[in-house]
Short mmCIF file of C-alpha atoms and ligand atoms in Angstrom, two decimals:
data_model
loop_
_atom_site.label_atom_id
_atom_site.label_comp_id
_atom_site.label_asym_id
_atom_site.label_seq_id
_atom_site.Cartn_x
_atom_site.Cartn_y
_atom_site.Cartn_z
CA MET A 1 13.49 3.49 9.54
CA ILE A 2 10.79 5.57 10.38
CA GLY A 3 9.99 4.07 13.20
CA ASP A 4 6.69 4.80 14.28
CA ALA A 5 5.95 7.80 12.16
CA LEU A 6 2.58 6.70 10.78
CA ARG A 7 1.20 4.80 13.56
CA GLY A 8 -2.62 5.12 13.51
CA ARG A 9 -2.72 7.33 10.19
CA ARG A 10 -5.36 6.66 8.17
CA GLY A 11 -4.31 5.90 4.16
CA LEU A 12 -5.86 4.85 0.55
CA VAL A 13 -3.14 3.19 -1.72
CA LEU A 14 -4.94 2.90 -5.11
CA GLY A 15 -2.22 0.95 -7.82
CA VAL A 16 -1.53 -2.85 -6.13
CA ALA A 17 -1.72 -5.79 -9.23
CA ASN A 18 0.55 -7.88 -7.52
CA ASP A 19 4.17 -8.15 -5.16
CA ARG A 20 6.09 -7.05 -7.84
CA SER A 21 3.87 -3.38 -8.29
CA ILE A 22 5.60 0.02 -6.90
CA ALA A 23 2.21 0.20 -4.78
CA TRP A 24 2.76 -2.65 -3.24
CA GLY A 25 6.54 -1.96 -2.24
CA ILE A 26 4.96 1.36 -1.17
CA THR A 27 2.49 -0.29 0.95
CA LYS A 28 5.05 -2.51 2.81
CA SER A 29 6.51 0.81 4.28
CA LEU A 30 3.53 2.53 4.76
CA HIS A 31 2.67 -0.80 7.36
CA ARG A 32 6.19 -0.97 9.01
CA ALA A 33 5.37 2.97 9.71
CA GLY A 34 1.74 1.80 12.04
CA ALA A 35 0.02 2.73 9.52
CA ARG A 36 -4.09 1.71 8.27
CA LEU A 37 -4.17 0.86 5.06
CA GLY A 38 -7.20 0.80 3.10
CA PHE A 39 -6.87 -0.61 -0.91
CA THR A 40 -8.67 -0.62 -4.26
CA TYR A 41 -7.76 -2.78 -7.20
CA GLN A 42 -8.96 -1.93 -11.18
CA GLY A 43 -11.61 -4.72 -11.76
CA GLU A 44 -13.01 -8.01 -10.67
CA ARG A 45 -9.69 -10.40 -12.96
CA LEU A 46 -7.13 -8.51 -10.15
CA GLU A 47 -9.09 -9.30 -7.06
CA ARG A 48 -8.19 -12.47 -6.65
CA ARG A 49 -4.07 -11.23 -6.96
CA VAL A 50 -4.45 -8.18 -4.63
CA ARG A 51 -6.20 -9.65 -1.73
CA PRO A 52 -4.05 -11.77 0.17
CA LEU A 53 -1.92 -9.19 -0.52
CA VAL A 54 -4.21 -6.82 1.54
CA GLU A 55 -4.37 -9.66 4.21
CA GLU A 56 -0.32 -9.65 4.30
CA VAL A 57 -0.70 -6.17 5.75
CA ASP A 58 -4.10 -5.93 7.72
CA GLY A 59 -5.98 -3.52 5.17
CA ASP A 60 -8.96 -2.61 6.53
CA PHE A 61 -10.86 -2.65 3.24
CA LEU A 62 -9.99 -3.93 -0.36
CA VAL A 63 -12.65 -2.10 -2.94
CA GLN A 64 -12.92 -1.84 -6.91
CA CYS A 65 -12.33 1.10 -7.94
CA ASP A 66 -11.93 2.23 -11.77
CA VAL A 67 -10.70 5.62 -12.05
CA THR A 68 -12.23 6.85 -15.02
CA SER A 69 -15.70 5.45 -13.81
CA SER A 70 -16.92 8.81 -11.58
CA GLY A 71 -19.59 6.12 -9.63
CA GLU A 72 -16.99 4.13 -8.73
CA VAL A 73 -14.20 6.87 -7.37
CA SER A 74 -17.47 8.15 -5.67
CA ALA A 75 -18.25 5.12 -3.55
CA LEU A 76 -14.95 4.21 -2.74
CA PHE A 77 -14.69 7.78 -0.25
CA GLU A 78 -18.70 6.53 0.65
CA THR A 79 -16.62 3.42 1.70
CA VAL A 80 -13.69 5.71 3.71
CA ARG A 81 -16.37 7.79 5.64
CA GLU A 82 -18.28 4.54 6.60
CA LYS A 83 -15.09 2.76 7.95
CA TRP A 84 -12.87 5.70 9.26
CA ASP A 85 -13.95 9.31 10.07
CA GLY A 86 -11.45 10.86 8.31
CA LEU A 87 -8.08 10.38 5.93
CA ASP A 88 -4.44 11.46 7.02
CA PHE A 89 -3.23 10.11 3.41
CA LEU A 90 -3.38 8.80 -0.31
CA VAL A 91 -1.33 7.41 -2.89
CA HIS A 92 -1.87 7.17 -6.30
CA CYS A 93 0.70 4.50 -8.71
CA ILE A 94 -2.03 4.64 -11.92
CA ALA A 95 -1.07 4.82 -15.08
CA PHE A 96 -2.12 3.57 -18.64
CA ALA A 97 -2.23 3.69 -22.32
CA ASN A 98 -3.07 1.82 -25.01
CA LYS A 99 -0.45 -0.18 -25.82
CA GLU A 100 -0.31 0.43 -29.70
CA ASP A 101 0.82 3.81 -28.08
CA LEU A 102 3.74 3.21 -26.37
CA GLU A 103 5.24 1.62 -29.49
CA GLY A 104 6.19 3.68 -32.75
CA LYS A 105 5.35 7.39 -32.89
CA PHE A 106 4.38 9.64 -30.85
CA ILE A 107 3.16 11.10 -33.53
CA ASP A 108 0.90 8.65 -34.28
CA THR A 109 -0.90 9.17 -31.27
CA SER A 110 -4.74 8.84 -31.97
CA ARG A 111 -7.15 11.24 -30.27
CA GLU A 112 -8.96 8.54 -28.57
CA GLY A 113 -4.81 7.15 -27.29
CA PHE A 114 -4.38 10.43 -26.08
CA LEU A 115 -7.17 11.41 -23.80
CA LEU A 116 -7.65 7.19 -22.39
CA ALA A 117 -3.30 8.37 -21.19
CA HIS A 118 -4.57 11.60 -19.60
CA ASP A 119 -7.87 10.16 -18.19
CA VAL A 120 -6.30 7.39 -16.19
CA SER A 121 -2.90 8.29 -15.55
CA ALA A 122 -3.61 12.66 -14.97
CA TYR A 123 -6.67 13.73 -14.43
CA SER A 124 -7.60 10.84 -11.77
CA LEU A 125 -5.31 12.48 -9.12
CA THR A 126 -7.19 15.98 -9.43
CA HIS A 127 -10.58 13.96 -9.14
CA LEU A 128 -9.18 11.99 -5.51
CA CYS A 129 -7.70 14.62 -4.64
CA ARG A 130 -11.05 16.50 -5.00
CA GLU A 131 -12.82 13.56 -3.45
CA ALA A 132 -10.13 13.06 -0.93
CA ALA A 133 -9.91 16.97 0.72
CA PRO A 134 -13.06 17.08 2.85
CA LEU A 135 -11.77 14.59 4.50
CA MET A 136 -8.52 15.46 5.64
CA SER A 137 -10.11 17.71 8.55
CA ASP A 138 -6.47 17.29 10.20
CA GLY A 139 -4.19 18.36 6.55
CA GLY A 140 -3.31 15.15 4.91
CA SER A 141 -0.47 14.21 2.20
CA ILE A 142 -0.66 12.68 -1.72
CA VAL A 143 1.40 11.03 -3.44
CA THR A 144 1.75 9.88 -6.70
CA LEU A 145 3.85 8.80 -9.17
CA SER A 146 5.76 9.60 -12.49
CA TYR A 147 9.15 8.94 -14.77
CA LEU A 148 12.02 11.26 -15.96
CA GLY A 149 9.95 10.59 -19.50
CA GLY A 150 7.32 13.68 -18.23
CA THR A 151 10.17 15.90 -18.97
CA ARG A 152 12.44 14.33 -21.39
CA ALA A 153 11.36 12.12 -24.71
CA VAL A 154 12.20 9.09 -24.10
CA PRO A 155 11.86 6.14 -27.21
CA GLY A 156 8.24 4.80 -26.68
CA TYR A 157 7.07 6.27 -23.60
CA ASN A 158 5.42 8.85 -25.93
CA VAL A 159 1.81 9.39 -24.27
CA MET A 160 2.89 7.84 -21.49
CA GLY A 161 5.53 11.12 -20.89
CA VAL A 162 2.84 14.30 -22.01
CA ALA A 163 0.15 12.53 -19.39
CA LYS A 164 3.04 12.37 -16.97
CA ALA A 165 4.03 16.14 -17.89
CA SER A 166 0.30 17.00 -17.32
CA LEU A 167 0.53 14.87 -14.18
CA GLU A 168 3.79 16.90 -12.43
CA SER A 169 1.83 19.79 -13.66
CA SER A 170 -1.43 19.19 -11.76
CA VAL A 171 1.07 18.44 -8.44
CA ARG A 172 1.91 21.82 -8.64
CA TYR A 173 -1.10 23.20 -9.03
CA LEU A 174 -2.85 20.77 -6.80
CA ALA A 175 -0.35 21.75 -3.87
CA HIS A 176 -0.95 25.67 -4.35
CA ASP A 177 -5.16 24.64 -4.14
CA LEU A 178 -4.99 22.33 -0.86
CA GLY A 179 -1.93 24.19 0.62
CA GLY A 180 -4.10 26.28 2.73
CA ARG A 181 -5.93 23.37 4.38
CA GLY A 182 -2.60 21.73 5.72
CA ILE A 183 -2.88 18.94 2.41
CA ARG A 184 0.31 18.44 0.65
CA VAL A 185 0.45 16.34 -2.36
CA ASN A 186 3.71 15.77 -4.23
CA ALA A 187 5.78 12.92 -6.86
CA ILE A 188 8.07 10.60 -6.68
CA SER A 189 9.39 10.29 -10.06
CA ALA A 190 10.92 6.32 -9.70
CA GLY A 191 13.73 4.72 -12.21
CA PRO A 192 12.50 2.37 -14.06
CA ILE A 193 11.18 -0.97 -12.27
CA ASN A 194 10.95 -4.67 -13.45
CA THR A 195 6.31 -4.47 -13.26
CA LEU A 196 3.76 -5.31 -15.13
CA SER A 197 3.50 -2.55 -16.79
CA ALA A 198 6.98 -2.31 -17.89
CA ARG A 199 7.29 -5.96 -18.80
CA GLY A 200 6.79 -6.39 -22.35
CA ILE A 201 8.10 -3.17 -23.51
CA ALA A 202 10.18 -2.49 -26.54
CA GLY A 203 13.82 -1.74 -24.98
CA PHE A 204 13.01 -1.85 -21.88
CA GLY A 205 16.13 -3.34 -21.21
CA GLU A 206 17.78 -1.08 -23.18
CA ILE A 207 17.12 2.06 -20.61
CA PHE A 208 17.87 -0.51 -18.04
CA ALA A 209 21.30 -1.04 -18.84
CA GLU A 210 21.76 2.34 -19.64
CA VAL A 211 20.66 2.74 -15.38
CA GLU A 212 23.14 0.58 -14.57
CA LYS A 213 25.84 1.60 -15.87
CA ARG A 214 25.55 6.28 -15.73
CA ALA A 215 23.20 6.37 -13.05
CA PRO A 216 25.51 7.91 -10.33
CA LEU A 217 24.40 4.54 -7.78
CA LYS A 218 25.07 2.03 -10.87
CA ARG A 219 23.07 0.24 -10.36
CA GLY A 220 18.28 0.61 -10.01
CA VAL A 221 16.35 1.17 -7.46
CA THR A 222 13.15 -1.09 -6.38
CA ILE A 223 9.79 -0.84 -5.34
CA GLU A 224 11.15 -1.01 -1.50
CA GLU A 225 13.45 2.61 -1.97
CA VAL A 226 10.43 3.77 -3.65
CA GLY A 227 7.99 2.79 -0.65
CA ASN A 228 10.59 4.15 1.95
CA ALA A 229 10.72 7.36 -0.07
CA ALA A 230 6.34 7.83 0.11
CA ALA A 231 6.91 6.98 3.80
CA PHE A 232 8.66 9.55 4.09
CA LEU A 233 6.56 11.77 2.03
CA VAL A 234 3.39 11.06 3.93
CA SER A 235 5.50 10.93 7.28
CA PRO A 236 5.34 14.44 9.06
CA LEU A 237 9.15 14.17 9.03
CA ALA A 238 8.05 15.53 5.07
CA SER A 239 5.70 18.74 6.67
CA GLY A 240 7.69 21.64 5.21
CA ILE A 241 7.63 19.92 1.57
CA THR A 242 4.96 20.20 -0.76
CA GLY A 243 4.70 20.29 -5.23
CA GLU A 244 7.62 18.82 -4.96
CA ILE A 245 8.96 15.92 -7.30
CA LEU A 246 11.24 13.94 -5.60
CA PHE A 247 13.28 11.15 -8.29
CA VAL A 248 13.94 8.31 -6.12
CA ASP A 249 16.26 6.75 -9.32
CA GLY A 250 19.68 6.21 -8.29
CA GLY A 251 20.87 9.59 -9.33
CA TYR A 252 20.24 9.56 -12.74
CA ASN A 253 18.54 12.42 -13.70
CA VAL A 254 21.55 14.19 -12.94
CA THR A 255 24.37 12.95 -15.04
CA GLY A 256 24.93 14.11 -18.38
P1 NAD B 301 1.75 -1.88 -11.81
O1 NAD B 301 1.27 -2.65 -13.27
O2 NAD B 301 1.89 -3.18 -10.63
O3 NAD B 301 0.37 -0.34 -11.61
C1 NAD B 301 0.02 -0.07 -11.91
C2 NAD B 301 -1.70 0.36 -11.88
O4 NAD B 301 -2.33 0.71 -12.62
C3 NAD B 301 -2.26 -1.20 -11.79
O5 NAD B 301 -2.30 -1.65 -9.82
C4 NAD B 301 -3.29 -1.33 -13.00
O6 NAD B 301 -4.17 -2.11 -12.28
C5 NAD B 301 -3.42 0.16 -12.62
N1 NAD B 301 -4.39 1.38 -13.17
C6 NAD B 301 -4.66 1.24 -14.70
N2 NAD B 301 -5.72 1.44 -15.41
C7 NAD B 301 -6.37 1.86 -14.18
C8 NAD B 301 -8.10 2.06 -14.03
N3 NAD B 301 -8.64 2.64 -14.72
N4 NAD B 301 -8.08 2.27 -12.67
C9 NAD B 301 -7.55 2.18 -11.78
N5 NAD B 301 -6.22 1.52 -11.44
C10 NAD B 301 -5.89 1.17 -12.76
O7 NAD B 301 2.98 -1.05 -12.20
P2 NAD B 301 3.89 -0.08 -11.64
O8 NAD B 301 4.91 0.18 -12.34
O9 NAD B 301 4.32 0.09 -10.36
O10 NAD B 301 3.07 1.67 -11.50
C11 NAD B 301 2.31 1.98 -10.56
C12 NAD B 301 3.05 3.69 -10.91
O11 NAD B 301 4.29 3.92 -11.21
C13 NAD B 301 2.68 4.13 -12.16
O12 NAD B 301 2.06 5.41 -12.30
C14 NAD B 301 3.86 4.21 -13.29
O13 NAD B 301 3.65 5.35 -14.43
C15 NAD B 301 4.70 4.67 -12.35
N6 NAD B 301 6.31 4.33 -12.43
C16 NAD B 301 6.77 3.32 -13.16
C17 NAD B 301 7.78 2.85 -12.85
C18 NAD B 301 8.41 1.63 -13.73
O14 NAD B 301 9.63 1.76 -14.36
N7 NAD B 301 7.92 0.69 -13.48
C19 NAD B 301 8.62 3.92 -13.34
C20 NAD B 301 8.25 5.38 -12.92
C21 NAD B 301 7.05 5.23 -12.47
C1 IMJ B 302 6.64 2.27 -20.76
C2 IMJ B 302 6.29 2.38 -22.18
C3 IMJ B 302 7.30 2.92 -23.07
C4 IMJ B 302 8.71 3.01 -22.47
C5 IMJ B 302 8.86 2.66 -20.73
C6 IMJ B 302 7.42 2.48 -20.01
N1 IMJ B 302 10.26 2.73 -19.77
C7 IMJ B 302 9.68 2.58 -18.83
C8 IMJ B 302 8.24 2.56 -18.40
C9 IMJ B 302 11.01 3.06 -20.48
C10 IMJ B 302 10.36 2.73 -17.33
C11 IMJ B 302 7.43 2.20 -17.60
N2 IMJ B 302 6.52 3.35 -16.99
C12 IMJ B 302 7.61 4.00 -16.54
C13 IMJ B 302 5.35 3.41 -16.99
O1 IMJ B 302 4.86 4.69 -16.48
C14 IMJ B 302 4.50 2.28 -17.78
C15 IMJ B 302 2.74 2.58 -17.89
C16 IMJ B 302 2.27 1.86 -18.49
C17 IMJ B 302 2.62 0.80 -19.33
C18 IMJ B 302 1.52 -0.30 -20.01
C19 IMJ B 302 2.16 -1.34 -20.58
C20 IMJ B 302 0.86 -2.60 -21.30
C21 IMJ B 302 -0.27 -1.22 -21.19
N3 IMJ B 302 -0.56 -0.50 -20.87
C22 IMJ B 302 0.31 0.54 -19.80
N4 IMJ B 302 0.11 1.76 -20.41
C23 IMJ B 302 1.27 2.15 -19.19
O2 IMJ B 302 -1.08 -1.93 -22.24
#
């Protein structure tokens, strides 16, 4: 698709949980384009599932990194410095809110739930960018994942929507801070996909059916399609794009 555009480029992928993860769709595109990849997993429970996937794409390393732990984030970049002498891109596919905050009404969100969702889903991008930037001495590219619920009130998305609004704004400020060093920061706003983070969500079925009915493409998008867009954004083909939110949603967001 984009040929060898990433041959020899070194990149970190955060957020692979299983082979349905958007981060896995992205990994497959990055691998096909020739990138050298390093991976993280959130906690021990996930390592067993993620390790075989990392082996499938000849990943250079796999380390634990819960983004709420400053120590684990520092240790991740210590590993990057040890294994590679620089970094070209980073892909952030991480979000979390308490299950009870994704049911019922946004107005009932507790302070703890609000802060947790923002810590994991939004602040982590800024923290990772601050650690990654010094390693991106030849410029770089950072991509994160958002959802339409960051700009529209999607039933049930609640505190995650507010966290995505923060994430999307962070993308613009980070792009501004890092642009002078040749580092680009962008988000992909993906349409609904049936991953671990979407399964069991009340109303997901209805929202998905609505996309199939109303999106210009009349279907949902795949992790492979999101993966190809991410590979484009981290590649030199996107050298003029930063601070952007790129919709990969079959056109759903433009419909009235
Ligand atoms: P997923 O469950 O496969 O991925 C979410 C990842 O977040 C998991 O790997 C999980 O381990 C990680 N994570 C959660 N808390 C963490 C923490 N404290 N530290 C480190 N990692 C942590 O689901 P997904 O749908 O692939 O989600 C990836 C991204 O895509 C998320 O940002 C999500 O909001 C976004 N997104 C998803 C959809 C969708 O419909 N599935 C649509 C648009 C955007
Ligand atoms: C999530 C909740 C409510 C509505 C939703 C979603 N819609 C979509 C999602 C319509 C598409 C999936 N999505 C875009 C996410 O960002 C999901 C984040 C998420 C999911 C869970 C489920 C399990 C849990 N915590 C979570 N935290 C974040 O305990």
